[in-house]
mmCIF file of C-alpha atoms in Angstrom:
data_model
loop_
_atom_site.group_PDB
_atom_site.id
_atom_site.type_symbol
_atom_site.label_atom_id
_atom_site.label_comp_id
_atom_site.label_asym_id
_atom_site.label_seq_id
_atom_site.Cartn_x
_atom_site.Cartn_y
_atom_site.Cartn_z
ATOM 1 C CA UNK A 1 -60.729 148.140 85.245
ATOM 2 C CA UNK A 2 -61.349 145.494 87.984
ATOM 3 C CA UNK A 3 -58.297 145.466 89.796
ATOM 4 C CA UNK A 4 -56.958 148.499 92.196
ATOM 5 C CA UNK A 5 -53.582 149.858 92.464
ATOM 6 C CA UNK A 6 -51.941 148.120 95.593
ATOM 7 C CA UNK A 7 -51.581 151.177 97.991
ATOM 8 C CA UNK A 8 -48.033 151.716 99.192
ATOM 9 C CA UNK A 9 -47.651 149.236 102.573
ATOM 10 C CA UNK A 10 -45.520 146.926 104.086
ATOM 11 C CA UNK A 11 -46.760 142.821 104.867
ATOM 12 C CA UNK A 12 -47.999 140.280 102.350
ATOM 13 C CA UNK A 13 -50.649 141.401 99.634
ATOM 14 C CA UNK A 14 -54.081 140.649 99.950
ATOM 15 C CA UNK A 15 -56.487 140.815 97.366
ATOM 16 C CA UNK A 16 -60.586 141.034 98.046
ATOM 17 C CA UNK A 17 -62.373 140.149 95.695
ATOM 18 C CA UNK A 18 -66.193 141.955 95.056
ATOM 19 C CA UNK A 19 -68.213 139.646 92.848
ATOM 20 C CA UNK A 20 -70.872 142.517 92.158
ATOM 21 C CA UNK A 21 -69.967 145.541 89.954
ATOM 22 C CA UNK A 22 -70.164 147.880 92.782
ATOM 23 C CA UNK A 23 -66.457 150.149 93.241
ATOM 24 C CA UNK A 24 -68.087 152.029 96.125
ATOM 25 C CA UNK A 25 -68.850 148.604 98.149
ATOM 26 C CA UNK A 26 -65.508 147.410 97.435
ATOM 27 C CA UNK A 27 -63.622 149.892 99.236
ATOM 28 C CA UNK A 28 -65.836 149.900 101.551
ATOM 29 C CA UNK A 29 -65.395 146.106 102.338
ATOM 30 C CA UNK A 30 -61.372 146.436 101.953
ATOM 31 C CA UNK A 31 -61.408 149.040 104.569
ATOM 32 C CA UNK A 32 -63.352 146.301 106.702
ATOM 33 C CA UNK A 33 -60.315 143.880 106.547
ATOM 34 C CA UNK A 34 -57.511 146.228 106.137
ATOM 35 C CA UNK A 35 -58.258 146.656 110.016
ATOM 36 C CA UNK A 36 -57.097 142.937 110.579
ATOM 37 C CA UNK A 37 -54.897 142.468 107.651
ATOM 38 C CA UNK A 38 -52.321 144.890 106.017
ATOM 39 C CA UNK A 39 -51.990 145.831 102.313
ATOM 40 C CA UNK A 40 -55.614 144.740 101.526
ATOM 41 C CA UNK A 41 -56.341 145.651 97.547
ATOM 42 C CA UNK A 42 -59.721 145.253 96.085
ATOM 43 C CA UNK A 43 -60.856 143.532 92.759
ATOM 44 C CA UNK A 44 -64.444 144.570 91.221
ATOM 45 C CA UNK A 45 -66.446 141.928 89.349
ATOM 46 C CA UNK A 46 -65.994 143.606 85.484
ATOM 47 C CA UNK A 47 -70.118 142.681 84.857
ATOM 48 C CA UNK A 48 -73.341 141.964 86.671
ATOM 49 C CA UNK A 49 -74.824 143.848 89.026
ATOM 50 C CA UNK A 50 -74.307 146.038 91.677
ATOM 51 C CA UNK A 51 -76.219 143.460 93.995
ATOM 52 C CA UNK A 52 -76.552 139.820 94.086
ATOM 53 C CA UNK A 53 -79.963 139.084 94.695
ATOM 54 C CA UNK A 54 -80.453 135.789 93.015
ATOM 55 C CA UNK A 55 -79.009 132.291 92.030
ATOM 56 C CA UNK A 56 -78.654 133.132 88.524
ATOM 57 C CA UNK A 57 -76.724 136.550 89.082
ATOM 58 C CA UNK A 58 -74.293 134.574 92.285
ATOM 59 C CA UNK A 59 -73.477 131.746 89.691
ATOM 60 C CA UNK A 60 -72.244 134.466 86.663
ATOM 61 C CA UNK A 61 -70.416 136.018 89.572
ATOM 62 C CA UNK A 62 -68.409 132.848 90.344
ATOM 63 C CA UNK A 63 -67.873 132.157 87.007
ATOM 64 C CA UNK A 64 -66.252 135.940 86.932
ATOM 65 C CA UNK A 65 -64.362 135.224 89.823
ATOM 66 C CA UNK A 66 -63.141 131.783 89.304
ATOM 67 C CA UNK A 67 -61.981 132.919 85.461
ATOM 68 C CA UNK A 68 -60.152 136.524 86.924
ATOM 69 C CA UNK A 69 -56.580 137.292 85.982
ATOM 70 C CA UNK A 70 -54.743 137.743 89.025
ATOM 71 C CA UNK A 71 -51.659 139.724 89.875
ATOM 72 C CA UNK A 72 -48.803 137.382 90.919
ATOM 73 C CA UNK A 73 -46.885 138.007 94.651
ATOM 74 C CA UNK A 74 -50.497 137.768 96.572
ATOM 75 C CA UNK A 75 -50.370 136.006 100.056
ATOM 76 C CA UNK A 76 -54.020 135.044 99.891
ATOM 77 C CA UNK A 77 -57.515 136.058 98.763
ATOM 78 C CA UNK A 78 -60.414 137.089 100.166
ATOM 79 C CA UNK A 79 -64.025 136.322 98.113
ATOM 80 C CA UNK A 80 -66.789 139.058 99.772
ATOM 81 C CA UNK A 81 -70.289 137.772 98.512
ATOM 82 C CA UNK A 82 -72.445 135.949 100.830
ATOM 83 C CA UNK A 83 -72.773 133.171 99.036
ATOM 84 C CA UNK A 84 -68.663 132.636 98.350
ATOM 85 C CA UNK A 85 -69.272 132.549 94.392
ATOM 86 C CA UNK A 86 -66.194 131.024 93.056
ATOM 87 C CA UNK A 87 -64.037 130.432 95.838
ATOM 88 C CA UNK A 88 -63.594 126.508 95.179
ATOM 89 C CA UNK A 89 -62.555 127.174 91.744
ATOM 90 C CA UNK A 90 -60.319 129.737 92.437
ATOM 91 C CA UNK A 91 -58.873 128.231 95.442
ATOM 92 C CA UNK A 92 -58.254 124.782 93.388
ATOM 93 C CA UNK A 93 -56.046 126.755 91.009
ATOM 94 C CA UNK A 94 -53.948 128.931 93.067
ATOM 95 C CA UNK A 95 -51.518 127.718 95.714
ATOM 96 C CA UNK A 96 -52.642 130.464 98.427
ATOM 97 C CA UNK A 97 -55.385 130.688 100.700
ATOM 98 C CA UNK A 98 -58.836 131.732 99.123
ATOM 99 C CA UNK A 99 -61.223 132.229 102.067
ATOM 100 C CA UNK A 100 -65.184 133.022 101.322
ATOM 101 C CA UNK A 101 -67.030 135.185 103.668
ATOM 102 C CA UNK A 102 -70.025 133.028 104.455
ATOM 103 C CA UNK A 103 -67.915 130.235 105.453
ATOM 104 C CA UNK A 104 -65.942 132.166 107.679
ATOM 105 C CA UNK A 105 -68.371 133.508 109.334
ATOM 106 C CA UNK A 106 -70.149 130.067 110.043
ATOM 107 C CA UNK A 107 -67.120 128.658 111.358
ATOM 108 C CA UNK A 108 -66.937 131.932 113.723
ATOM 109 C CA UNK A 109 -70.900 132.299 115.010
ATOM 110 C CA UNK A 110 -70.819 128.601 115.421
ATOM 111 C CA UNK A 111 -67.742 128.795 117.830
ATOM 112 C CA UNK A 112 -67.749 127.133 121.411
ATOM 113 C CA UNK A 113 -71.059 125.447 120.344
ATOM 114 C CA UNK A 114 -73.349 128.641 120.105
ATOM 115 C CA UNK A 115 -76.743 128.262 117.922
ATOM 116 C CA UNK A 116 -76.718 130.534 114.991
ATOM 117 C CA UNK A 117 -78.468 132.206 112.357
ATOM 118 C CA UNK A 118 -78.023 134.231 109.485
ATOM 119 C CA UNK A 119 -80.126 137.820 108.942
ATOM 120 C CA UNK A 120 -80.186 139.121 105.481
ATOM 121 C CA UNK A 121 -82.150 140.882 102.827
ATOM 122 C CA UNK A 122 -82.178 138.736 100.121
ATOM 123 C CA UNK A 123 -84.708 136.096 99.860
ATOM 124 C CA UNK A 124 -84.277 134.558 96.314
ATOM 125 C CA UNK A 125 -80.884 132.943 98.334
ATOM 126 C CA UNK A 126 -82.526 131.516 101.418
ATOM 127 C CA UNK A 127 -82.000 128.211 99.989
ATOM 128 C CA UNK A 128 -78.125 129.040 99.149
ATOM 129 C CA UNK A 129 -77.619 130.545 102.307
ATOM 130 C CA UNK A 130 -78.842 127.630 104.255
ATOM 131 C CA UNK A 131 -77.050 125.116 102.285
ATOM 132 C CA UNK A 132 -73.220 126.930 102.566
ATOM 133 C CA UNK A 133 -73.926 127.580 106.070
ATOM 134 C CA UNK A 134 -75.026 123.602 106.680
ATOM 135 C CA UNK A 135 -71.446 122.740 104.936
ATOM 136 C CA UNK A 136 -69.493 125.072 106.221
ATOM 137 C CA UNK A 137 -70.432 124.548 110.082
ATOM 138 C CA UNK A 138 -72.525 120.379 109.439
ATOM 139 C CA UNK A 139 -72.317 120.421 113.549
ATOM 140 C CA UNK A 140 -73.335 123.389 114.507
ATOM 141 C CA UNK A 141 -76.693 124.268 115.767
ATOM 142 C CA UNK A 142 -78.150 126.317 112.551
ATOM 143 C CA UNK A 143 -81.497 128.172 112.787
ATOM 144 C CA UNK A 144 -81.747 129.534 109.864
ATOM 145 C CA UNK A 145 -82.139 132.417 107.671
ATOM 146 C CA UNK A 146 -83.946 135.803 108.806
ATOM 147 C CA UNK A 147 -84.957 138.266 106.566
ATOM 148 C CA UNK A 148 -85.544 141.373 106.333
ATOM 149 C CA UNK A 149 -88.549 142.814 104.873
ATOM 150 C CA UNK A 150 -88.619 144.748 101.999
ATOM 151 C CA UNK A 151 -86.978 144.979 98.370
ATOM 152 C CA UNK A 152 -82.872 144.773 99.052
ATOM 153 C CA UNK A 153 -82.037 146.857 96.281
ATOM 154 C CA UNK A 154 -84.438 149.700 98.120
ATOM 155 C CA UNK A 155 -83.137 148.719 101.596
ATOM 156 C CA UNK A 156 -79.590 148.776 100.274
ATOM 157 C CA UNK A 157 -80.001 152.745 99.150
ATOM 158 C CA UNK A 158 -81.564 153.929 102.584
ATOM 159 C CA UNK A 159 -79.267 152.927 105.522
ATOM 160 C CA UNK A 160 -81.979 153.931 108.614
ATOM 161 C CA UNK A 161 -84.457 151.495 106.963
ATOM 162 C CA UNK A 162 -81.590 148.815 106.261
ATOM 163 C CA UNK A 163 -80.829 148.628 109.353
ATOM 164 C CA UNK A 164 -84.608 148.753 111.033
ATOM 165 C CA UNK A 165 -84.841 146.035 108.968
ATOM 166 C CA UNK A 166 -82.077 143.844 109.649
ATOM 167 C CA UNK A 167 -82.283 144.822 113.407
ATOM 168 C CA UNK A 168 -85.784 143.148 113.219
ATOM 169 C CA UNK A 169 -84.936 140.242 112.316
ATOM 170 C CA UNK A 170 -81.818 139.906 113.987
ATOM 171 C CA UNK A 171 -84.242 140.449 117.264
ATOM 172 C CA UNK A 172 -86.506 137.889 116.108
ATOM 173 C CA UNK A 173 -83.849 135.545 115.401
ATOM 174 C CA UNK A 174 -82.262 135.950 118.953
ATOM 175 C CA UNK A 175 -85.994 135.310 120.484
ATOM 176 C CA UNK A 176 -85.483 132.272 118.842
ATOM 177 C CA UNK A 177 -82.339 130.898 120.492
ATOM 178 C CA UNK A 178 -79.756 132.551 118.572
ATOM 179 C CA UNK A 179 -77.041 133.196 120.770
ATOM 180 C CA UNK A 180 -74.966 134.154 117.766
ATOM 181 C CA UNK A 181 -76.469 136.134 114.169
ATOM 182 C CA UNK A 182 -74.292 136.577 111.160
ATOM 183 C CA UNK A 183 -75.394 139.524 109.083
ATOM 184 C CA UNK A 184 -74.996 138.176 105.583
ATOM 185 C CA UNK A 185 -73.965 139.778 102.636
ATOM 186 C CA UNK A 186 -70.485 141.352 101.634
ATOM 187 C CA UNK A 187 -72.624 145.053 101.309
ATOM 188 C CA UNK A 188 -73.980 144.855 104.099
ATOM 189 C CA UNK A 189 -70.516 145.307 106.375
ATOM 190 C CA UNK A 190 -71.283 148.409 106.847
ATOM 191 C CA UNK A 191 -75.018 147.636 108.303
ATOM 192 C CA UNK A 192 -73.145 145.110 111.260
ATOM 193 C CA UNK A 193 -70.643 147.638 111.815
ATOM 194 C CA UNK A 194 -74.068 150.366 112.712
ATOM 195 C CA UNK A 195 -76.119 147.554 114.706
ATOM 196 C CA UNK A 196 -73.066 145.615 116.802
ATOM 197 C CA UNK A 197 -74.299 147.475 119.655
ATOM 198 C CA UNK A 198 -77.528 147.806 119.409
ATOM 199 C CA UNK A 199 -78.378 143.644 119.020
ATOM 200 C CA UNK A 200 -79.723 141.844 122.126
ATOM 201 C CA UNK A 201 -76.813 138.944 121.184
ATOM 202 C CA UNK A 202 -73.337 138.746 119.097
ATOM 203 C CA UNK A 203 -73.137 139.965 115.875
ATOM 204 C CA UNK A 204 -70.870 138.192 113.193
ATOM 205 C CA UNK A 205 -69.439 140.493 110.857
ATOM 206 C CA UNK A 206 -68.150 137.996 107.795
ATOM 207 C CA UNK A 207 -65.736 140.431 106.050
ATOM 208 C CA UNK A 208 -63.969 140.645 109.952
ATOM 209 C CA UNK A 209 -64.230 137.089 110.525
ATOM 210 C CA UNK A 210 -62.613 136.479 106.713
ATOM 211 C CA UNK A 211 -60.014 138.523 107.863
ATOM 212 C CA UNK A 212 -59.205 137.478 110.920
ATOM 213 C CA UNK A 213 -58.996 133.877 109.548
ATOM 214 C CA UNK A 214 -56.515 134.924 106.883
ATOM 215 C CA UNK A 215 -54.449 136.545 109.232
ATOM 216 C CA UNK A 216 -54.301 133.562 111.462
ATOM 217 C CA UNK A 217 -53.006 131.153 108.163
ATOM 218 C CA UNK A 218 -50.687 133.723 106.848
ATOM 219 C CA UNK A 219 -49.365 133.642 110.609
ATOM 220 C CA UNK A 220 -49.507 137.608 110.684
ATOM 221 C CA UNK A 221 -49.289 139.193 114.105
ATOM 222 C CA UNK A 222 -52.371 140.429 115.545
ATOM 223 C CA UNK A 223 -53.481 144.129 114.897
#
């Protein structure tokens, strides 16, 4: 089962898409949106991983995502990996709005001119990272990517040493001339939800900023 029943709300559907094979981090990232953006349902990638931690496993998941079956009467769709696996395929053949998480959040840390980075915990997609965020924002002033040290799949299964982690970096990042630091990865909503107040400069969550910016082309009114 990918797909989740639509829970029992009024406004236009929206479906969120999960590229990994987590169920757990999908509802966690639907409850993310749904706080922007009513009668959010979730869609699980059917194979892979639980975690995208490489090229090869964030191209199988936008082949998954750009091939999925979905339910007719959605308003739009949101795609939660970092690295928006998919989203131009999908988008190209459905006639709704298909917004990707990384590029929404570039568009949003990059606002009013600010220099940005991006603080994650997956290294083997530096190079991804870099180039979505270059594409998605080509005249904005981009730092970089900051990572966090140690292996993601441990970080990802101890929250107080996620977070150390990503706080690090995010630190190091802002010492750098970050006025703005997106904390990248779908999973890791959660972690910028934790550290919004604790960073010495603003945090971009992506799911939010996804959210928001489907909400603003559906024409919803604002939470």
């Amino acid at each position: 089962m990918t797909e989740q029943p639509a829970p029992d709300v009024s406004g236009p559907r929206v479906l969120l898409m999960n590229p990994n094979s987590n169920k757990a981090t999908t509802r966690t990232m639907c409850a993310i949106a749904a706080r922007v953006l009513p009668g959010v349902t979730g869609w699980t990638a059917p194979a892979g991983p639980p975690l995208l931690t490489n090229p090869a496993s964030l191209a199988e998941a936008g082949r998954l995502v750009a091939a999925a079956e979905l339910r007719e009467g959605l308003a739009g769709v949101i795609v939660s990996a970092f690295g928006d696996p998919g989203r131009d395929e999908l988008a190209a053949r459905l006639d709704i709005p298909v917004i990707g998480i990384g590029e929404a959040a570039a568009r949003a840390a990059a606002q009013g001119g600010r220099t940005f980075a991006v603080v994650t915990h997956t290294p083997a997609l530096e190079t991804s990272i870099d180039a979505l965020m270059h594409n998605a924002a080509p005249d904005a002033r981009y730092l970089g990517t900051y990572l966090a040290d140690g292996d993601p799949t441990e970080l990802s299964a101890d929250p107080k040493k996620l977070d150390a982690a990503l706080l690090y970096a995010v630190r190091r990042a802002c010492h750098d001339g970050a006025e703005a630091v997106i904390i990248g990865g779908g999973p890791l909503g959660e972690a910028a939800d934790r550290l919004a107040d604790h960073a010495p400069c603003v945090l971009v969550s992506p799911i939010l900023h996804a959210a928001l910016q489907l909400q603003a082309k559906l024409r919803l009114p604002k939470a």
